[in-house]
Coordinates of C-alpha atoms in Angstrom, one line a residue:
Chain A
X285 CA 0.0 0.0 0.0
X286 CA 1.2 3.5 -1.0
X287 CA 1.6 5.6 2.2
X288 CA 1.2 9.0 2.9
X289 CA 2.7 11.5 5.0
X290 CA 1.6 14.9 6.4
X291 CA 3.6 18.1 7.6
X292 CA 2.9 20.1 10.0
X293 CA 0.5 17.7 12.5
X294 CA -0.7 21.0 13.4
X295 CA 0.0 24.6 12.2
X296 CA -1.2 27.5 14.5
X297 CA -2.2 30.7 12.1
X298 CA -3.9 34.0 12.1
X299 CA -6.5 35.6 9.5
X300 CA -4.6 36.7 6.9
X301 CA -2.0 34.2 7.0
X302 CA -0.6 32.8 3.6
X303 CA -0.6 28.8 5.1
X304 CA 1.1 25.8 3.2
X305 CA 0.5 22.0 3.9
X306 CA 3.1 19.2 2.1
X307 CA 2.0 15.5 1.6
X308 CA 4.6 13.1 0.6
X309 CA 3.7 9.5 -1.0
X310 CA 5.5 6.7 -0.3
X311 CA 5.7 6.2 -4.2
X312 CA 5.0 7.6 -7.1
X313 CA 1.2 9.0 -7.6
X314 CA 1.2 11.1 -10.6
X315 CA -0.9 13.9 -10.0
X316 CA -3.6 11.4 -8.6
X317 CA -3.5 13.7 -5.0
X318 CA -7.0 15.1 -3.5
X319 CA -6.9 17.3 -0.6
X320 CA -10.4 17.7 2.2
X321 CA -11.0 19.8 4.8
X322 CA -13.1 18.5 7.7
X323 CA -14.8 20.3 10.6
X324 CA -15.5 18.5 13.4
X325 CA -18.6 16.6 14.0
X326 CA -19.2 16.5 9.8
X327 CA -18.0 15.0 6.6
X328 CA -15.2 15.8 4.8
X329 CA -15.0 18.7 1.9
X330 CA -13.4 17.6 -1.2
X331 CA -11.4 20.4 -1.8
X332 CA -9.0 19.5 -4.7
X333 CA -8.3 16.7 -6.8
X334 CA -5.9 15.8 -9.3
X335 CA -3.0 18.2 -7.6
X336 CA -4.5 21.1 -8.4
X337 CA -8.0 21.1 -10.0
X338 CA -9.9 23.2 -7.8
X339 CA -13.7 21.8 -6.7
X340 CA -16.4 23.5 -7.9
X341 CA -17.4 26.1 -5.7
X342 CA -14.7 25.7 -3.5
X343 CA -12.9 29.2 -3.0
X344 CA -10.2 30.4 -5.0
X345 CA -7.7 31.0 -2.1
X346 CA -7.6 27.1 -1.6
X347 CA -4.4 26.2 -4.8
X348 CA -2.9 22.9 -5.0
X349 CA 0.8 21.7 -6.3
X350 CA 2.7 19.1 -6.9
X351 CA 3.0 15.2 -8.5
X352 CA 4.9 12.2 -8.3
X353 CA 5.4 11.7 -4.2
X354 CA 5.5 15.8 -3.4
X355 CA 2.6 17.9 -3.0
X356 CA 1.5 20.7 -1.7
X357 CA -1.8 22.6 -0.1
X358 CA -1.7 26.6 0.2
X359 CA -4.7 29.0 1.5
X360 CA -3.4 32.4 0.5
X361 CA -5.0 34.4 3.0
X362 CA -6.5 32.0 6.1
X363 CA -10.3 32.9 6.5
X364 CA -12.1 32.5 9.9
X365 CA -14.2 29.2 7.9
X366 CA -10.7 27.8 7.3
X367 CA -10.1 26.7 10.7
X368 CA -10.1 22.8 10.6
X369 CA -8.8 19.1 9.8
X370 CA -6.9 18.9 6.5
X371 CA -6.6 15.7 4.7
X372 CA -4.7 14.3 1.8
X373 CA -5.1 11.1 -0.3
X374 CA -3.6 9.3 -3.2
X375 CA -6.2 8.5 -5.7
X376 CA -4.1 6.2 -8.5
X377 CA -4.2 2.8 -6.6
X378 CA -6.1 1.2 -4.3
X379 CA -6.4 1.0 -1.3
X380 CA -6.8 4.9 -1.4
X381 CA -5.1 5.8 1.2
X382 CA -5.0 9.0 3.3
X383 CA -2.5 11.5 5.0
X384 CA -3.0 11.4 8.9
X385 CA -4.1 15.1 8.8
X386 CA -3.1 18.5 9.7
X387 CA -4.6 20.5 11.9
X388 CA -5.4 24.1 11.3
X389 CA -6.2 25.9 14.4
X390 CA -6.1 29.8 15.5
X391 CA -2.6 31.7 17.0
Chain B
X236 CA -27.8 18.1 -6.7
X237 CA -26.4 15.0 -5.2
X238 CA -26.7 13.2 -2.1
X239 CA -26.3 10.4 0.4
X240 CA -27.8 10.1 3.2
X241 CA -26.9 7.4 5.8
X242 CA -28.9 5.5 8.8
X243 CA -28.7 7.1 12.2
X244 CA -26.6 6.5 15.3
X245 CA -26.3 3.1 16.0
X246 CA -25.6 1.4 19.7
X247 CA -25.0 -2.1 19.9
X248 CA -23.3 -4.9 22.4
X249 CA -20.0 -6.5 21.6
X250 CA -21.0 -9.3 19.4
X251 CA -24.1 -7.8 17.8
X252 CA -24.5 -7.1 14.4
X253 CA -24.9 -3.5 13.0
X254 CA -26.2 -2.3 9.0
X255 CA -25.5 1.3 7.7
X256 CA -27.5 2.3 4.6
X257 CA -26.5 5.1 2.6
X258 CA -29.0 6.3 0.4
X259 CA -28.1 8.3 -2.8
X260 CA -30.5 10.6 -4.6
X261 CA -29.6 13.5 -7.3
X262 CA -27.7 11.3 -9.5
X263 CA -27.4 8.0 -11.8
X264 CA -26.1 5.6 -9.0
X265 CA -25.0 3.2 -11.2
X266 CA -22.5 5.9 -12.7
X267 CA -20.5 6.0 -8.9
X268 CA -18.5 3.8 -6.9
X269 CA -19.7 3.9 -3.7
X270 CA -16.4 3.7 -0.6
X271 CA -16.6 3.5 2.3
X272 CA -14.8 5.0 5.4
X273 CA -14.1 4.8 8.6
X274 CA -13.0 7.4 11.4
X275 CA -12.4 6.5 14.9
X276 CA -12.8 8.4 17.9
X277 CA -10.1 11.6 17.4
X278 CA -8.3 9.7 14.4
X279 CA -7.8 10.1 11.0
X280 CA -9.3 8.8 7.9
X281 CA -9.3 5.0 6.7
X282 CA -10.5 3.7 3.4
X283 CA -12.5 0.7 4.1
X284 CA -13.5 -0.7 0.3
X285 CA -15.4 0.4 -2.5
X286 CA -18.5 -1.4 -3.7
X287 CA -19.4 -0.8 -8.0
X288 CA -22.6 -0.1 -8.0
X289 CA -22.4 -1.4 -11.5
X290 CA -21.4 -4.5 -11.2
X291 CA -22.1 -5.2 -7.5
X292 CA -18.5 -6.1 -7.2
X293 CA -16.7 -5.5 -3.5
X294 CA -13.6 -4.6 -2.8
X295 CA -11.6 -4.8 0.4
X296 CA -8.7 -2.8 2.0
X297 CA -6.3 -5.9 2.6
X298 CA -6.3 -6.5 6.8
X299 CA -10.5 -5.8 7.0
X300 CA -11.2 -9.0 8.8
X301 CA -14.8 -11.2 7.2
X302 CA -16.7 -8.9 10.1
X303 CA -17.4 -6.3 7.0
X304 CA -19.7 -7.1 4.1
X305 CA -20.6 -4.4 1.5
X306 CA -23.4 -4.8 0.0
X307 CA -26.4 -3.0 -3.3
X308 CA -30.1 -2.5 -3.3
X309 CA -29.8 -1.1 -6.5
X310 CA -33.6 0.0 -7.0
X311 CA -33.5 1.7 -4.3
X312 CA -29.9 3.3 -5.1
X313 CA -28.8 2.5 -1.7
X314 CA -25.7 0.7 -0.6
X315 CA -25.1 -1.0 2.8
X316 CA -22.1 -1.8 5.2
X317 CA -22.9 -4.6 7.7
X318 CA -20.5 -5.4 10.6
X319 CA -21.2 -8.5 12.4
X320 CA -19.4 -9.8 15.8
X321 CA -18.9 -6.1 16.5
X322 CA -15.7 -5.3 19.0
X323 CA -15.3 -2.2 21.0
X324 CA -13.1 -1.1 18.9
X325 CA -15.3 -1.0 15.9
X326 CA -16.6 2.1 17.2
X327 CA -16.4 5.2 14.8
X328 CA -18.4 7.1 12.4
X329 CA -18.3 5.2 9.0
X330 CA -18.8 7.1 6.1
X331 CA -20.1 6.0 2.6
X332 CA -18.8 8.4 -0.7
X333 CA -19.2 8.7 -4.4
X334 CA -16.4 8.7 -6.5
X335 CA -16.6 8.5 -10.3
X336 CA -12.8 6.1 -11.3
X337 CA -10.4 7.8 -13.1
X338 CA -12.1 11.4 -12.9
X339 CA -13.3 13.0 -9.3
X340 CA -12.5 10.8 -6.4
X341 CA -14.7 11.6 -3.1
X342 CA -17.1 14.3 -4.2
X343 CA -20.2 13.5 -2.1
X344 CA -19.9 11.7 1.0
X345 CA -22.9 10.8 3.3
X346 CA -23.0 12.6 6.6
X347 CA -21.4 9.9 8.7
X348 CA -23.1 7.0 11.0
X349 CA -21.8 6.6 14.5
X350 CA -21.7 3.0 15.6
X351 CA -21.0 2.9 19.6
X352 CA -20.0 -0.6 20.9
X353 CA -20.1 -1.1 24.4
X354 CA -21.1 -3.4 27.2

C-alpha cells in the first residue's frame, strides 16, 4: 500500500495568514493527490483533486501543487471558515489511502 | 444536486450485528462507486472498500477481517455496510462516498453514521 505523510501535524495561524501544507507518497502518484477539509462533528470537503484542480465552488484562495510523491496545499490568506482538519489522499491505486491530517487551528 | 444520506446512530453490544445504509438521490447511481470510510474516535481517515454499484462487485482494504460485508439495493440506489461480531473497537463514524474512477475521487460523502460498541 502507498503511504502517505503529512507536515505540520498542526499549524497554529492567524486571518490573513498565507498557510502551506506538504504530503509526501511513499511512491510515485502522478498527479492522482485530492486534498479535504473537515470540521468536526461533519464529513469531509473535497477540496481539490488531481494536484491542483480546484472543486467546484470551492474558493479560489484554496491552490494545489505538486505530483509524483510531493505535493502541496496553500490558503493564501487564512479565512475565519478555514479553521479545521486537512486531509490528503492518493487517488491512483487502491487502497486509497489517506495522509494522517493536519490541523489548522487559530494563533 | 447530489446526495447520500446514511442511517442514524447506531448502539450495539460486543458481538451484535450493526447495518448502515447510505441512500443516494440526485444522481445516476450506477455511474459512482460507492467507498466506504471509517474514522475512529479523534483519528484520521481509513478507506474501508469500495463497492461498483455497476457490477455489484466489492472490494476490500487488505487487513479488514470477514466482520465487513458491503453490499447494493440497486432500485432503491442505496448501498449498505454490515458489521457482524462487533468489537469495542469497531466504534467510529463510518462514512459512505461517491467517487466516479479515473475522474473525481470523493465528491459526495454521506453525513457519517456513529456506531457505539459497548457493554
Amino acid at each position: 500500500d502507498i503511504q502517505m505523510t503529512q507536515s505540520p501535524s498542526t499549524l497554529s495561524a492567524s486571518v490573513g495568514d498565507r498557510v502551506t501544507i506538504t504530503c509526501r507518497a511513499s511512491q510515485t502518484i502522478s498527479d492522482r493527490l485530492a486534498w479535504y477539509q473537515q470540521k468536526p462533528g461533519k464529513a469531509p470537503k473535497l477540496l481539490i483533486y488531481k494536484a491542483s484542480t480546484l472543486e467546484s465552488g470551492v474558493p479560489s484562495r484554496f491552490s494545489g501543487s505538486g505530483s509524483g510523491t510531493e505535493f502541496t496545499l496553500t490558503i493564501s490568506s487564512l479565512q475565519p471558515d478555514d479553521f479545521a482538519n486537512y486531509y490528503c489522499q492518493q487517488h491512483n491505486y487502491y487502497p486509497f489511502t489517506f495522509g494522517p491530517g493536519t490541523k489548522v487551528d487559530i494563533k | 444536486q447530489a446526495q447520500l444520506v446514511q442511517s442514524g446512530s447506531e448502539l450495539k453490544k460486543p458481538g451484535a450485528s450493526v447495518k448502515v445504509s447510505c441512500k443516494a438521490s440526485g444522481y445516476d447511481f450506477s455511474r459512482y462507486v460507492i467507498n466506504w470510510v471509517r474514522q475512529a474516535p479523534g483519528q484520521g481517515l481509513e478507506w474501508m472498500g469500495r463497492i461498483d454499484t455497476y457490477t455489484g462487485n466489492p472490494t476490500y482494504a487488505q487487513g479488514l477481517t470477514g466482520q465487513f460485508v458491503f453490499s447494493l439495493d440497486s432500485p432503491v440506489s442505496t448501498a449498505y455496510l454490515e458489521i457482524s461480531d462487533l468489537k469495542v473497537e469497531d466504534t467510529a463514524v463510518y462514512f459512505c462516498a461517491r467517487d466516479d474512477p479515473g475522474a473525481t475521487p470523493f465528491d459526495c460523502w454521506g453525513q457519517g453514521t456513529l456506531v457505539t460498541v459497548s457493554s
